[in-house]
Amino acid sequence: QRHSFDAQAPDRTGVEAFIRSYLSPQHRDQCADGCPSAALLDEIARRPAATKQVYTEELMGVIDDIASRAASAGASNST
């Protein structure tokens, strides 16, 4: 997931492309290339605190990147 997000343009267009791809029927139907979180969340909940922390940090990194790109898009639109 991170790789596919980083491969997108570093602006609102990239965020939109990532979200459209992530929510697409093609992505949903390709289990082997799908979202690891969907497959692993129940397992992560049973793991030690250190594992949960690493998962949380990585997920928050993606969320922060999305928010940053959205914020910079909003700043561009307000000028």
CSV table of N, CA and C in Angstrom, one decimal:
chain,number,residue,atom,x,y,z
A,1,GLN,N,0.8,-1.2,0.0
A,1,GLN,CA,0.0,0.0,0.0
A,1,GLN,C,0.9,1.2,0.0
A,2,ARG,N,1.8,1.2,0.9
A,2,ARG,CA,2.7,2.4,1.0
A,2,ARG,C,3.4,2.7,-0.4
A,3,HIS,N,3.9,1.7,-1.0
A,3,HIS,CA,4.5,1.8,-2.3
A,3,HIS,C,3.6,2.4,-3.3
A,4,SER,N,2.4,1.9,-3.4
A,4,SER,CA,1.4,2.4,-4.4
A,4,SER,C,1.0,3.9,-4.1
A,5,PHE,N,1.0,4.3,-2.8
A,5,PHE,CA,0.7,5.6,-2.4
A,5,PHE,C,1.8,6.5,-2.8
A,6,ASP,N,3.1,6.1,-2.5
A,6,ASP,CA,4.2,6.9,-2.8
A,6,ASP,C,4.5,7.1,-4.3
A,7,ALA,N,3.9,6.2,-5.1
A,7,ALA,CA,4.1,6.2,-6.5
A,7,ALA,C,3.2,7.3,-7.2
A,8,GLN,N,2.2,7.8,-6.4
A,8,GLN,CA,1.3,8.8,-7.0
A,8,GLN,C,1.9,10.2,-6.9
A,9,ALA,N,1.3,11.1,-7.7
A,9,ALA,CA,1.7,12.5,-7.7
A,9,ALA,C,1.6,13.0,-6.2
A,10,PRO,N,2.5,13.9,-5.8
A,10,PRO,CA,2.5,14.4,-4.4
A,10,PRO,C,1.5,15.6,-4.2
A,11,ASP,N,0.3,15.4,-4.7
A,11,ASP,CA,-0.7,16.5,-4.6
A,11,ASP,C,-2.0,15.9,-4.5
A,12,ARG,N,-3.1,16.7,-4.6
A,12,ARG,CA,-4.4,16.2,-4.5
A,12,ARG,C,-4.8,15.1,-5.6
A,13,THR,N,-4.2,15.3,-6.8
A,13,THR,CA,-4.5,14.4,-7.8
A,13,THR,C,-4.0,13.0,-7.4
A,14,GLY,N,-2.8,12.9,-6.8
A,14,GLY,CA,-2.2,11.7,-6.4
A,14,GLY,C,-3.1,11.0,-5.3
A,15,VAL,N,-3.6,11.8,-4.3
A,15,VAL,CA,-4.5,11.3,-3.3
A,15,VAL,C,-5.7,10.7,-3.9
A,16,GLU,N,-6.3,11.5,-4.8
A,16,GLU,CA,-7.6,11.0,-5.5
A,16,GLU,C,-7.3,9.7,-6.3
A,17,ALA,N,-6.2,9.6,-7.0
A,17,ALA,CA,-5.9,8.4,-7.7
A,17,ALA,C,-5.7,7.2,-6.8
A,18,PHE,N,-5.0,7.4,-5.7
A,18,PHE,CA,-4.8,6.4,-4.7
A,18,PHE,C,-6.1,5.9,-4.2
A,19,ILE,N,-6.9,6.8,-3.8
A,19,ILE,CA,-8.2,6.4,-3.2
A,19,ILE,C,-9.1,5.7,-4.2
A,20,ARG,N,-9.2,6.2,-5.4
A,20,ARG,CA,-10.0,5.6,-6.4
A,20,ARG,C,-9.5,4.2,-6.7
A,21,SER,N,-8.2,4.0,-6.8
A,21,SER,CA,-7.6,2.7,-7.0
A,21,SER,C,-7.9,1.7,-5.8
A,22,TYR,N,-7.7,2.2,-4.6
A,22,TYR,CA,-7.9,1.4,-3.4
A,22,TYR,C,-9.4,1.0,-3.3
A,23,LEU,N,-10.3,1.8,-3.7
A,23,LEU,CA,-11.7,1.5,-3.5
A,23,LEU,C,-12.3,0.8,-4.8
A,24,SER,N,-11.5,0.6,-5.8
A,24,SER,CA,-12.1,0.1,-7.0
A,24,SER,C,-12.4,-1.4,-6.9
A,25,PRO,N,-13.4,-1.9,-7.7
A,25,PRO,CA,-13.7,-3.3,-7.8
A,25,PRO,C,-12.5,-4.2,-8.1
A,26,GLN,N,-11.6,-3.7,-9.0
A,26,GLN,CA,-10.5,-4.4,-9.4
A,26,GLN,C,-9.6,-4.7,-8.1
A,27,HIS,N,-9.4,-3.7,-7.3
A,27,HIS,CA,-8.6,-3.9,-6.1
A,27,HIS,C,-9.2,-4.8,-5.2
A,28,ARG,N,-10.5,-4.7,-5.0
A,28,ARG,CA,-11.3,-5.6,-4.1
A,28,ARG,C,-11.2,-7.0,-4.6
A,29,ASP,N,-11.3,-7.2,-5.9
A,29,ASP,CA,-11.3,-8.6,-6.4
A,29,ASP,C,-10.0,-9.3,-6.5
A,30,GLN,N,-8.9,-8.5,-6.4
A,30,GLN,CA,-7.5,-9.1,-6.5
A,30,GLN,C,-7.0,-9.4,-5.0
A,31,CYS,N,-7.4,-10.4,-4.5
A,31,CYS,CA,-7.1,-10.8,-3.1
A,31,CYS,C,-5.6,-10.8,-2.9
A,32,ALA,N,-4.9,-11.4,-3.8
A,32,ALA,CA,-3.4,-11.5,-3.6
A,32,ALA,C,-2.7,-10.2,-3.6
A,33,ASP,N,-3.2,-9.2,-4.2
A,33,ASP,CA,-2.6,-7.9,-4.3
A,33,ASP,C,-3.4,-6.9,-3.4
A,34,GLY,N,-4.3,-7.4,-2.6
A,34,GLY,CA,-5.2,-6.5,-1.9
A,34,GLY,C,-4.6,-5.9,-0.6
A,35,CYS,N,-5.4,-5.4,0.2
A,35,CYS,CA,-5.0,-4.7,1.4
A,35,CYS,C,-4.5,-5.6,2.5
A,36,PRO,N,-3.3,-5.5,2.9
A,36,PRO,CA,-2.8,-6.4,4.0
A,36,PRO,C,-3.5,-6.2,5.3
A,37,SER,N,-4.0,-4.9,5.5
A,37,SER,CA,-4.7,-4.6,6.7
A,37,SER,C,-6.0,-5.4,6.8
A,38,ALA,N,-6.7,-5.5,5.8
A,38,ALA,CA,-7.9,-6.3,5.8
A,38,ALA,C,-7.7,-7.7,6.2
A,39,ALA,N,-6.6,-8.3,5.8
A,39,ALA,CA,-6.3,-9.7,6.1
A,39,ALA,C,-5.7,-9.8,7.5
A,40,LEU,N,-5.0,-8.8,8.0
A,40,LEU,CA,-4.2,-9.0,9.2
A,40,LEU,C,-4.8,-8.3,10.5
A,41,LEU,N,-5.8,-7.5,10.3
A,41,LEU,CA,-6.2,-6.7,11.5
A,41,LEU,C,-6.6,-7.6,12.7
A,42,ASP,N,-7.3,-8.7,12.4
A,42,ASP,CA,-7.7,-9.5,13.6
A,42,ASP,C,-6.4,-10.2,14.2
A,43,GLU,N,-5.4,-10.4,13.4
A,43,GLU,CA,-4.2,-11.0,13.9
A,43,GLU,C,-3.4,-9.9,14.7
A,44,ILE,N,-3.3,-8.7,14.2
A,44,ILE,CA,-2.6,-7.7,14.8
A,44,ILE,C,-3.1,-7.4,16.2
A,45,ALA,N,-4.4,-7.5,16.3
A,45,ALA,CA,-5.1,-7.3,17.7
A,45,ALA,C,-4.6,-8.3,18.7
A,46,ARG,N,-4.1,-9.5,18.3
A,46,ARG,CA,-3.6,-10.5,19.2
A,46,ARG,C,-2.1,-10.5,19.4
A,47,ARG,N,-1.5,-9.6,18.7
A,47,ARG,CA,0.0,-9.6,18.8
A,47,ARG,C,0.5,-8.7,20.0
A,48,PRO,N,1.7,-8.8,20.3
A,48,PRO,CA,2.3,-8.0,21.5
A,48,PRO,C,2.2,-6.5,21.2
A,49,ALA,N,2.3,-5.8,22.2
A,49,ALA,CA,2.2,-4.3,22.1
A,49,ALA,C,3.2,-3.7,21.1
A,50,ALA,N,4.4,-4.3,21.1
A,50,ALA,CA,5.4,-3.7,20.1
A,50,ALA,C,4.9,-3.9,18.7
A,51,THR,N,4.3,-5.0,18.4
A,51,THR,CA,3.8,-5.2,17.0
A,51,THR,C,2.7,-4.2,16.7
A,52,LYS,N,1.8,-4.0,17.6
A,52,LYS,CA,0.7,-3.1,17.5
A,52,LYS,C,1.2,-1.7,17.3
A,53,GLN,N,2.3,-1.3,18.0
A,53,GLN,CA,2.9,0.0,17.9
A,53,GLN,C,3.5,0.2,16.5
A,54,VAL,N,4.2,-0.7,16.0
A,54,VAL,CA,4.8,-0.6,14.7
A,54,VAL,C,3.7,-0.4,13.6
A,55,TYR,N,2.7,-1.3,13.7
A,55,TYR,CA,1.5,-1.2,12.8
A,55,TYR,C,0.9,0.2,12.9
A,56,THR,N,0.6,0.7,14.1
A,56,THR,CA,0.0,2.0,14.3
A,56,THR,C,0.9,3.1,13.7
A,57,GLU,N,2.2,3.0,13.9
A,57,GLU,CA,3.1,4.1,13.4
A,57,GLU,C,3.1,4.1,11.9
A,58,GLU,N,3.1,3.0,11.3
A,58,GLU,CA,3.1,2.9,9.8
A,58,GLU,C,1.8,3.4,9.2
A,59,LEU,N,0.7,3.0,9.9
A,59,LEU,CA,-0.6,3.5,9.4
A,59,LEU,C,-0.8,5.0,9.6
A,60,MET,N,-0.3,5.5,10.7
A,60,MET,CA,-0.4,6.9,10.9
A,60,MET,C,0.5,7.7,10.0
A,61,GLY,N,1.6,7.1,9.5
A,61,GLY,CA,2.4,7.7,8.5
A,61,GLY,C,1.7,7.9,7.2
A,62,VAL,N,0.9,6.9,6.8
A,62,VAL,CA,0.1,7.0,5.6
A,62,VAL,C,-1.0,8.1,5.8
A,63,ILE,N,-1.6,8.0,6.9
A,63,ILE,CA,-2.7,9.0,7.2
A,63,ILE,C,-2.1,10.4,7.2
A,64,ASP,N,-1.0,10.6,7.8
A,64,ASP,CA,-0.3,11.9,7.8
A,64,ASP,C,0.0,12.4,6.4
A,65,ASP,N,0.5,11.5,5.6
A,65,ASP,CA,0.9,11.8,4.2
A,65,ASP,C,-0.4,12.3,3.4
A,66,ILE,N,-1.5,11.5,3.6
A,66,ILE,CA,-2.7,11.9,2.9
A,66,ILE,C,-3.2,13.3,3.4
A,67,ALA,N,-3.1,13.5,4.7
A,67,ALA,CA,-3.6,14.8,5.2
A,67,ALA,C,-2.7,15.9,4.7
A,68,SER,N,-1.4,15.7,4.6
A,68,SER,CA,-0.5,16.7,4.2
A,68,SER,C,-0.7,17.0,2.7
A,69,ARG,N,-1.0,16.0,1.9
A,69,ARG,CA,-1.3,16.3,0.5
A,69,ARG,C,-2.6,17.0,0.3
A,70,ALA,N,-3.6,16.6,1.2
A,70,ALA,CA,-4.9,17.3,1.1
A,70,ALA,C,-4.7,18.8,1.6
A,71,ALA,N,-4.0,19.0,2.6
A,71,ALA,CA,-3.8,20.3,3.1
A,71,ALA,C,-3.0,21.2,2.1
A,72,SER,N,-2.0,20.7,1.5
A,72,SER,CA,-1.3,21.5,0.5
A,72,SER,C,-2.2,21.7,-0.7
A,73,ALA,N,-3.1,20.8,-1.1
A,73,ALA,CA,-4.1,21.1,-2.1
A,73,ALA,C,-5.0,22.2,-1.7
A,74,GLY,N,-5.5,22.1,-0.5
A,74,GLY,CA,-6.4,23.2,0.0
A,74,GLY,C,-5.7,24.5,0.0
A,75,ALA,N,-4.4,24.6,0.4
A,75,ALA,CA,-3.7,25.9,0.4
A,75,ALA,C,-3.5,26.4,-1.1
A,76,SER,N,-3.3,25.5,-2.0
A,76,SER,CA,-3.2,25.9,-3.4
A,76,SER,C,-4.5,26.4,-3.9
A,77,ASN,N,-5.6,25.8,-3.5
A,77,ASN,CA,-6.9,26.3,-4.0
A,77,ASN,C,-7.3,27.6,-3.4
A,78,SER,N,-6.8,28.0,-2.3
A,78,SER,CA,-7.2,29.2,-1.6
A,78,SER,C,-6.4,30.4,-2.0
A,79,THR,N,-5.3,30.2,-2.9
A,79,THR,CA,-4.6,31.4,-3.3
A,79,THR,C,-5.0,31.9,-4.7
